[in-house]
Short mmCIF file of C-alpha atoms and ligand atoms in Angstrom, two decimals:
data_model
loop_
_atom_site.label_atom_id
_atom_site.label_comp_id
_atom_site.label_asym_id
_atom_site.label_seq_id
_atom_site.Cartn_x
_atom_site.Cartn_y
_atom_site.Cartn_z
CA MET A 797 206.53 55.40 59.58
CA GLY A 798 206.53 57.48 56.38
CA ARG A 799 202.80 57.85 56.80
CA MET A 800 203.35 60.00 59.49
CA ASN A 801 204.16 62.85 57.03
CA ALA A 802 200.99 62.30 55.00
CA PRO A 803 198.65 65.37 54.34
CA ALA A 804 195.61 65.60 56.87
CA HIS A 805 192.88 63.47 55.69
CA LYS A 806 190.82 62.16 58.39
CA GLU A 807 187.47 62.66 56.74
CA THR A 808 188.28 60.67 53.90
CA LEU A 809 185.11 58.64 52.93
CA LEU A 810 182.91 62.06 52.25
CA THR A 811 182.40 62.75 48.93
CA VAL A 812 180.78 66.09 50.20
CA PRO A 813 183.00 68.80 50.82
CA VAL A 814 184.76 68.81 54.41
CA ALA A 815 184.17 72.69 55.10
CA PRO A 816 183.00 75.60 52.78
CA GLY A 817 185.56 75.78 49.82
CA MET A 818 187.31 72.40 50.61
CA VAL A 819 187.43 69.25 48.73
CA ALA A 820 189.13 65.83 49.23
CA CYS A 821 190.83 64.75 45.46
CA PRO A 822 188.58 61.50 44.98
CA SER A 823 191.57 59.65 43.85
CA CYS A 824 194.23 60.29 46.66
CA ASP A 825 192.23 62.02 49.35
CA LEU A 826 194.61 65.27 49.50
CA LEU A 827 192.65 68.36 50.60
CA PHE A 828 192.38 71.28 48.47
CA ASP A 829 190.84 74.70 49.08
CA VAL A 830 188.68 75.53 45.66
CA GLY A 831 186.51 78.66 47.25
CA ALA A 832 188.55 80.96 45.32
CA LEU A 833 187.63 79.48 41.90
CA ARG A 834 186.06 81.88 39.05
CA HIS A 835 183.53 81.05 36.37
CA GLY A 836 185.30 78.91 33.68
CA GLU A 837 188.15 78.15 35.97
CA LYS A 838 188.92 74.25 36.87
CA ALA A 839 190.59 72.46 39.68
CA ASN A 840 193.00 69.45 39.00
CA CYS A 841 194.82 67.69 41.97
CA SER A 842 198.28 68.71 42.46
CA ARG A 843 199.61 65.22 43.20
CA CYS A 844 197.58 62.82 40.85
CA GLY A 845 196.24 65.01 38.67
CA GLY A 846 192.50 63.97 39.39
CA PHE A 847 189.70 66.35 38.13
CA LEU A 848 188.24 68.29 41.23
CA THR A 849 185.78 70.67 40.06
CA ARG A 850 185.08 73.24 37.21
CA VAL A 851 183.06 76.47 38.33
CA ARG A 852 180.36 77.43 35.88
CA ASP A 853 177.68 80.39 36.33
CA ASP A 854 175.48 78.90 33.69
CA GLY A 855 176.33 75.58 34.72
CA PHE A 856 172.89 74.66 35.40
CA GLU A 857 170.93 76.60 32.85
CA LYS A 858 173.10 74.23 30.19
CA VAL A 859 172.13 71.10 32.49
CA GLN A 860 168.42 72.22 32.09
CA SER A 861 168.65 73.20 27.96
CA TYR A 862 170.72 69.58 27.37
CA ALA A 863 167.80 68.02 29.45
CA ILE A 864 164.92 69.21 27.54
CA SER A 865 166.76 68.90 24.11
CA GLY A 866 167.43 65.21 25.07
CA LEU A 867 163.79 64.43 26.10
CA VAL A 868 162.69 65.69 22.89
CA CYS A 869 165.32 63.56 20.80
CA LEU A 870 164.10 60.46 22.96
CA ALA A 871 160.56 61.29 22.22
CA ILE A 872 162.00 61.61 18.23
CA ALA A 873 163.71 58.12 18.42
CA CYS A 874 160.79 56.36 20.17
CA VAL A 875 158.03 57.16 17.29
CA PHE A 876 160.14 56.96 14.06
CA PRO A 877 161.55 54.20 12.68
CA PHE A 878 164.93 53.21 14.02
CA LEU A 879 166.08 50.50 11.23
CA SER A 880 164.83 49.29 8.44
CA PHE A 881 166.24 45.66 6.67
CA GLU A 882 165.33 44.43 3.29
CA SER A 883 166.76 41.00 2.08
CA ALA A 884 165.24 38.42 -0.38
CA GLY A 885 162.37 41.00 -1.31
CA LEU A 886 161.20 41.18 2.28
CA GLU A 887 161.58 44.23 4.47
CA SER A 888 161.24 44.78 8.19
CA VAL A 889 160.97 48.21 9.57
CA MET A 890 161.24 48.57 13.68
CA THR A 891 161.01 51.49 16.07
CA LEU A 892 162.91 51.76 19.33
CA PRO A 893 159.88 49.87 21.50
CA GLN A 894 159.69 47.34 18.91
CA THR A 895 163.08 46.15 19.74
CA VAL A 896 161.87 45.72 23.23
CA GLN A 897 158.91 44.00 21.97
CA GLN A 898 160.67 41.76 19.83
CA LEU A 899 162.95 40.38 22.60
CA TYR A 900 159.77 40.07 24.84
CA ASP A 901 157.93 38.03 21.81
CA GLN A 902 160.82 35.99 21.32
CA GLY A 903 160.44 34.53 24.69
CA ARG A 904 162.96 36.73 26.53
CA PRO A 905 160.97 39.01 28.99
CA ASP A 906 163.87 39.47 31.21
CA LEU A 907 165.91 40.47 28.54
CA ALA A 908 163.34 42.77 27.42
CA LEU A 909 163.12 44.25 30.76
CA LEU A 910 166.98 45.06 30.85
CA VAL A 911 167.26 46.49 27.69
CA ALA A 912 164.13 48.69 28.06
CA ALA A 913 165.30 50.12 31.54
CA PHE A 914 168.97 51.00 30.72
CA ILE A 915 167.81 52.30 27.32
CA ILE A 916 164.85 54.07 27.86
CA VAL A 917 163.70 54.26 31.13
CA ILE A 918 166.55 55.07 33.54
CA PRO A 919 167.93 57.81 30.61
CA THR A 920 164.44 59.48 30.73
CA ALA A 921 164.32 59.40 34.83
CA VAL A 922 167.65 60.99 34.72
CA LEU A 923 166.70 63.65 32.28
CA VAL A 924 163.61 64.33 34.07
CA LEU A 925 165.46 64.43 37.59
CA LEU A 926 168.35 66.44 36.17
CA LEU A 927 165.56 69.01 34.53
CA ALA A 928 163.81 69.15 37.87
CA LEU A 929 166.73 69.78 40.10
CA SER A 930 168.53 72.29 37.87
CA ASN A 931 165.33 74.42 37.89
CA CYS A 932 165.23 74.50 41.24
CA MET A 933 168.53 75.87 41.16
CA ILE A 934 167.86 78.23 38.70
CA ARG A 935 164.58 79.50 40.57
CA GLN A 936 166.93 79.22 43.92
CA THR A 937 164.31 77.11 45.72
CA TYR A 938 164.71 74.44 48.28
CA TYR A 939 162.71 71.51 48.86
CA GLY A 940 163.28 69.03 51.87
CA TRP A 941 163.18 65.96 48.98
CA MET A 942 166.24 67.55 46.79
CA PRO A 943 169.26 66.00 48.62
CA LEU A 944 167.59 62.40 48.61
CA VAL A 945 166.66 62.75 45.03
CA THR A 946 170.11 63.86 43.90
CA ARG A 947 171.40 60.90 45.96
CA LEU A 948 169.14 58.89 43.57
CA LEU A 949 169.85 60.57 40.28
CA PHE A 950 173.87 60.01 40.99
CA HIS A 951 173.47 56.48 41.62
CA MET A 952 170.90 56.15 38.39
CA GLN A 953 173.46 57.54 36.57
CA ASN A 954 175.62 54.72 36.61
CA TRP A 955 172.84 52.58 35.30
CA ALA A 956 172.17 54.77 32.23
CA MET A 957 173.82 52.77 29.04
CA VAL A 958 172.72 55.44 26.50
CA GLU A 959 176.23 55.33 24.64
CA VAL A 960 177.04 51.75 25.21
CA PHE A 961 173.58 50.96 23.37
CA PHE A 962 174.46 53.54 20.61
CA ILE A 963 178.13 52.09 20.15
CA GLY A 964 176.58 48.37 20.15
CA VAL A 965 173.79 49.23 17.28
CA LEU A 966 176.83 50.90 15.35
CA VAL A 967 178.78 47.27 15.44
CA SER A 968 176.04 45.17 14.62
CA LEU A 969 175.09 47.53 11.48
CA VAL A 970 178.56 46.86 10.31
CA LYS A 971 177.74 42.96 10.56
CA ILE A 972 174.31 43.08 8.91
CA ALA A 973 175.30 45.17 6.19
CA HIS A 974 176.83 42.08 4.70
CA MET A 975 173.59 40.11 5.02
CA ALA A 976 170.53 42.59 4.18
CA THR A 977 170.37 46.17 2.99
CA VAL A 978 170.13 48.25 5.88
CA VAL A 979 168.42 51.65 5.71
CA ILE A 980 168.83 53.82 8.70
CA GLY A 981 165.53 55.68 10.25
CA ILE A 982 165.13 59.41 11.72
CA SER A 983 164.66 57.46 14.93
CA PHE A 984 168.72 56.29 14.54
CA TRP A 985 169.42 59.92 14.53
CA GLY A 986 167.16 60.87 17.18
CA TYR A 987 168.70 58.62 19.23
CA GLY A 988 172.25 59.37 18.48
CA ALA A 989 171.38 63.51 19.40
CA PHE A 990 169.74 62.14 22.13
CA ALA A 991 172.80 60.17 23.66
CA LEU A 992 174.85 63.51 22.96
CA CYS A 993 172.44 65.89 24.70
CA PHE A 994 172.54 62.85 27.51
CA ILE A 995 176.12 63.04 27.95
CA SER A 996 176.31 67.06 28.04
CA ALA A 997 173.42 67.26 30.53
CA ALA A 998 175.63 64.66 32.93
CA SER A 999 179.03 66.14 32.45
CA ASN A 1000 177.54 70.02 32.99
CA LEU A 1001 176.25 69.09 36.69
CA ASP A 1002 179.61 69.71 38.48
CA ARG A 1003 178.64 67.51 41.79
CA LEU A 1004 180.77 69.62 44.22
CA GLN A 1005 179.55 72.93 42.82
CA TYR A 1006 175.86 71.10 43.04
CA TRP A 1007 176.10 70.18 46.40
CA ASN A 1008 177.45 73.53 47.83
CA GLU A 1009 174.61 75.60 46.17
CA LEU A 1010 172.19 72.84 47.61
CA GLU A 1011 173.72 73.52 51.14
CA ARG A 1012 173.66 77.15 50.78
CA LEU A 1013 170.08 77.40 49.51
CA ARG A 1014 169.24 74.94 52.37
CA LYS A 1015 170.77 77.17 55.12
CA LEU A 1016 169.08 80.19 53.33
CA ASN A 1017 165.65 78.40 53.54
CA HIS A 1018 165.87 77.53 57.08
CA ALA A 1019 167.44 81.20 57.76
CA GLY A 1020 164.01 82.65 56.02
ZN1 LIG B 1042 195.07 63.54 43.85
#
Protein backbone atom coordinates (compact mmCIF):
# COMPACT_ATOMS: atom_id res chain seq x y z
CA MET A 1 0.00 0.00 0.00
CA GLY A 2 2.63 2.50 -1.06
CA ARG A 3 -0.11 4.86 -2.14
CA MET A 4 -0.91 5.66 1.49
CA ASN A 5 2.13 7.96 1.53
CA ALA A 6 1.17 9.85 -1.62
CA PRO A 7 0.77 13.61 -1.18
CA ALA A 8 -2.69 14.95 -0.49
CA HIS A 9 -4.32 15.62 -3.85
CA LYS A 10 -8.01 14.94 -3.55
CA GLU A 11 -9.05 17.61 -6.03
CA THR A 12 -6.87 16.27 -8.80
CA LEU A 13 -9.10 17.27 -11.71
CA LEU A 14 -9.05 20.97 -10.91
CA THR A 15 -7.15 23.13 -13.35
CA VAL A 16 -7.94 26.26 -11.34
CA PRO A 17 -6.14 26.84 -8.03
CA VAL A 18 -7.52 24.70 -5.17
CA ALA A 19 -7.00 27.59 -2.74
CA PRO A 20 -5.55 31.08 -3.10
CA GLY A 21 -1.86 30.67 -3.86
CA MET A 22 -2.12 26.88 -4.17
CA VAL A 23 -1.73 24.97 -7.42
CA ALA A 24 -1.57 21.29 -8.38
CA CYS A 25 1.19 20.24 -10.80
CA PRO A 26 -0.55 19.49 -14.15
CA SER A 27 1.72 16.45 -14.71
CA CYS A 28 1.88 14.74 -11.29
CA ASP A 29 -0.76 16.50 -9.13
CA LEU A 30 1.59 17.44 -6.29
CA LEU A 31 0.27 20.54 -4.51
CA PHE A 32 2.33 23.71 -4.22
CA ASP A 33 1.95 27.08 -2.55
CA VAL A 34 3.06 29.63 -5.17
CA GLY A 35 1.52 32.65 -3.43
CA ALA A 36 4.90 34.07 -2.39
CA LEU A 37 6.26 34.41 -5.96
CA ARG A 38 7.32 37.90 -7.03
CA HIS A 39 7.65 39.59 -10.43
CA GLY A 40 9.96 37.67 -12.77
CA GLU A 41 9.96 34.51 -10.67
CA LYS A 42 8.82 31.16 -12.00
CA ALA A 43 7.87 27.91 -10.29
CA ASN A 44 8.57 24.36 -11.45
CA CYS A 45 7.41 21.13 -9.81
CA SER A 46 10.02 19.76 -7.38
CA ARG A 47 9.02 16.18 -8.17
CA CYS A 48 8.67 16.02 -11.98
CA GLY A 49 10.14 19.39 -13.05
CA GLY A 50 6.91 20.40 -14.84
CA PHE A 51 6.19 24.11 -15.32
CA LEU A 52 3.72 25.53 -12.78
CA THR A 53 3.52 29.28 -13.20
CA ARG A 54 5.44 32.49 -13.88
CA VAL A 55 4.63 35.84 -12.29
CA ARG A 56 4.94 39.00 -14.40
CA ASP A 57 3.55 42.30 -13.23
CA ASP A 58 3.43 43.51 -16.84
CA GLY A 59 2.09 40.22 -18.24
CA PHE A 60 -1.25 41.61 -19.47
CA GLU A 61 0.42 44.65 -21.06
CA LYS A 62 2.70 42.28 -22.98
CA VAL A 63 -0.25 40.14 -24.12
CA GLN A 64 -2.03 43.31 -25.27
CA SER A 65 0.98 44.62 -27.24
CA TYR A 66 1.67 41.28 -28.94
CA ALA A 67 -2.03 40.86 -29.79
CA ILE A 68 -2.21 44.31 -31.44
CA SER A 69 1.06 43.72 -33.34
CA GLY A 70 -0.17 40.28 -34.41
CA LEU A 71 -3.43 41.67 -35.82
CA VAL A 72 -1.56 44.39 -37.76
CA CYS A 73 0.86 41.79 -39.19
CA LEU A 74 -2.06 39.53 -40.17
CA ALA A 75 -3.79 42.42 -41.97
CA ILE A 76 -0.54 43.00 -43.92
CA ALA A 77 -0.29 39.25 -44.63
CA CYS A 78 -3.83 39.15 -46.07
CA VAL A 79 -3.47 42.14 -48.40
CA PHE A 80 -0.07 41.82 -50.07
CA PRO A 81 1.22 38.99 -52.33
CA PHE A 82 2.27 35.92 -50.37
CA LEU A 83 4.30 34.13 -53.03
CA SER A 84 4.75 34.45 -56.77
CA PHE A 85 5.84 31.64 -59.05
CA GLU A 86 7.45 31.90 -62.43
CA SER A 87 7.82 28.91 -64.71
CA ALA A 88 8.16 28.70 -68.53
CA GLY A 89 7.37 32.42 -68.90
CA LEU A 90 4.16 32.20 -66.87
CA GLU A 91 3.88 34.09 -63.62
CA SER A 92 1.27 33.64 -60.96
CA VAL A 93 0.94 35.78 -57.86
CA MET A 94 -0.98 34.55 -54.85
CA THR A 95 -2.24 36.28 -51.74
CA LEU A 96 -3.11 34.42 -48.55
CA PRO A 97 -6.91 34.53 -49.04
CA GLN A 98 -6.35 33.38 -52.65
CA THR A 99 -4.72 30.15 -51.42
CA VAL A 100 -8.06 29.37 -49.76
CA GLN A 101 -9.95 30.51 -52.87
CA GLN A 102 -7.81 28.23 -55.06
CA LEU A 103 -8.71 25.18 -52.96
CA TYR A 104 -12.39 26.13 -53.21
CA ASP A 105 -12.17 26.59 -56.99
CA GLN A 106 -10.50 23.19 -57.37
CA GLY A 107 -13.56 21.53 -55.87
CA ARG A 108 -12.29 21.18 -52.30
CA PRO A 109 -14.60 23.45 -50.26
CA ASP A 110 -14.06 21.29 -47.14
CA LEU A 111 -10.28 21.72 -47.31
CA ALA A 112 -10.66 25.44 -48.08
CA LEU A 113 -12.84 25.85 -45.00
CA LEU A 114 -10.37 24.00 -42.76
CA VAL A 115 -7.36 25.96 -44.04
CA ALA A 116 -9.20 29.28 -43.63
CA ALA A 117 -10.26 28.32 -40.10
CA PHE A 118 -6.87 27.06 -38.90
CA ILE A 119 -4.61 29.73 -40.41
CA ILE A 120 -6.78 32.89 -40.46
CA VAL A 121 -10.15 32.75 -38.67
CA ILE A 122 -9.25 30.97 -35.40
CA PRO A 123 -5.90 32.79 -34.90
CA THR A 124 -7.66 36.13 -35.49
CA ALA A 125 -10.41 35.23 -33.01
CA VAL A 126 -7.78 34.15 -30.44
CA LEU A 127 -5.89 37.46 -30.78
CA VAL A 128 -9.11 39.53 -30.58
CA LEU A 129 -10.18 37.68 -27.42
CA LEU A 130 -6.68 38.00 -25.90
CA LEU A 131 -6.82 41.72 -26.65
CA ALA A 132 -10.30 42.14 -25.12
CA LEU A 133 -9.52 40.13 -21.98
CA SER A 134 -6.09 41.70 -21.34
CA ASN A 135 -7.68 45.12 -21.85
CA CYS A 136 -10.28 44.36 -19.14
CA MET A 137 -7.50 43.08 -16.83
CA ILE A 138 -5.39 46.20 -17.30
CA ARG A 139 -8.39 48.45 -16.64
CA GLN A 140 -9.32 46.24 -13.65
CA THR A 141 -12.87 45.74 -14.85
CA TYR A 142 -14.90 42.55 -14.54
CA TYR A 143 -17.78 41.42 -16.73
CA GLY A 144 -19.95 38.33 -16.30
CA TRP A 145 -18.96 36.94 -19.72
CA MET A 146 -15.23 36.84 -18.94
CA PRO A 147 -14.95 33.29 -17.44
CA LEU A 148 -16.91 31.78 -20.36
CA VAL A 149 -14.94 33.69 -23.00
CA THR A 150 -11.67 32.71 -21.28
CA ARG A 151 -12.59 29.02 -21.43
CA LEU A 152 -13.52 29.46 -25.11
CA LEU A 153 -10.18 31.18 -25.74
CA PHE A 154 -8.11 28.43 -24.10
CA HIS A 155 -10.08 25.84 -26.07
CA MET A 156 -9.57 27.67 -29.38
CA GLN A 157 -5.83 28.03 -28.79
CA ASN A 158 -5.50 24.27 -29.39
CA TRP A 159 -6.98 24.71 -32.87
CA ALA A 160 -4.85 27.58 -34.15
CA MET A 161 -2.13 26.15 -36.38
CA VAL A 162 -0.19 29.27 -37.30
CA GLU A 163 3.29 27.83 -36.80
CA VAL A 164 2.36 24.48 -38.38
CA PHE A 165 1.21 26.31 -41.52
CA PHE A 166 4.35 28.45 -41.67
CA ILE A 167 6.67 25.45 -41.34
CA GLY A 168 4.57 23.66 -44.00
CA VAL A 169 5.06 26.58 -46.39
CA LEU A 170 8.84 26.57 -45.78
CA VAL A 171 9.03 22.83 -46.55
CA SER A 172 6.99 23.18 -49.77
CA LEU A 173 9.12 26.17 -50.84
CA VAL A 174 12.23 23.98 -50.81
CA LYS A 175 10.45 21.44 -53.04
CA ILE A 176 8.90 23.98 -55.45
CA ALA A 177 12.19 25.89 -55.83
CA HIS A 178 13.45 23.08 -58.13
CA MET A 179 10.48 23.47 -60.50
CA ALA A 180 9.82 27.20 -60.65
CA THR A 181 11.29 30.54 -59.69
CA VAL A 182 9.71 31.48 -56.39
CA VAL A 183 9.58 35.10 -55.23
CA ILE A 184 8.68 35.62 -51.60
CA GLY A 185 6.24 38.51 -51.08
CA ILE A 186 5.70 41.01 -48.26
CA SER A 187 2.79 38.93 -46.99
CA PHE A 188 5.12 35.97 -46.36
CA TRP A 189 7.20 38.03 -43.92
CA GLY A 190 4.00 39.54 -42.54
CA TYR A 191 2.66 36.09 -41.75
CA GLY A 192 6.00 35.07 -40.21
CA ALA A 193 5.89 38.13 -37.93
CA PHE A 194 2.25 37.37 -37.16
CA ALA A 195 3.20 33.81 -36.14
CA LEU A 196 5.88 35.15 -33.76
CA CYS A 197 3.46 37.72 -32.24
CA PHE A 198 0.78 35.05 -31.89
CA ILE A 199 3.10 32.65 -30.03
CA SER A 200 4.44 35.50 -27.84
CA ALA A 201 0.92 36.72 -26.94
CA ALA A 202 -0.23 33.22 -26.02
CA SER A 203 2.92 32.37 -24.04
CA ASN A 204 2.80 35.61 -22.03
CA LEU A 205 -0.63 34.73 -20.67
CA ASP A 206 0.04 32.60 -17.57
CA ARG A 207 -3.19 30.68 -17.02
CA LEU A 208 -2.86 30.39 -13.24
CA GLN A 209 -2.06 34.08 -12.75
CA TYR A 210 -4.86 34.96 -15.15
CA TRP A 211 -7.52 32.92 -13.30
CA ASN A 212 -6.28 34.24 -9.93
CA GLU A 213 -6.60 37.82 -11.13
CA LEU A 214 -10.01 37.15 -12.67
CA GLU A 215 -11.22 35.65 -9.39
CA ARG A 216 -9.87 38.65 -7.45
CA LEU A 217 -11.66 41.07 -9.81
CA ARG A 218 -14.90 39.06 -9.54
CA LYS A 219 -14.86 39.28 -5.73
CA LEU A 220 -13.97 42.97 -5.91
CA ASN A 221 -16.85 43.54 -8.32
CA HIS A 222 -19.33 41.67 -6.11
CA ALA A 223 -18.12 43.45 -2.98
CA GLY A 224 -18.43 46.84 -4.66
ZN1 LIG B 1 4.93 17.47 -10.99
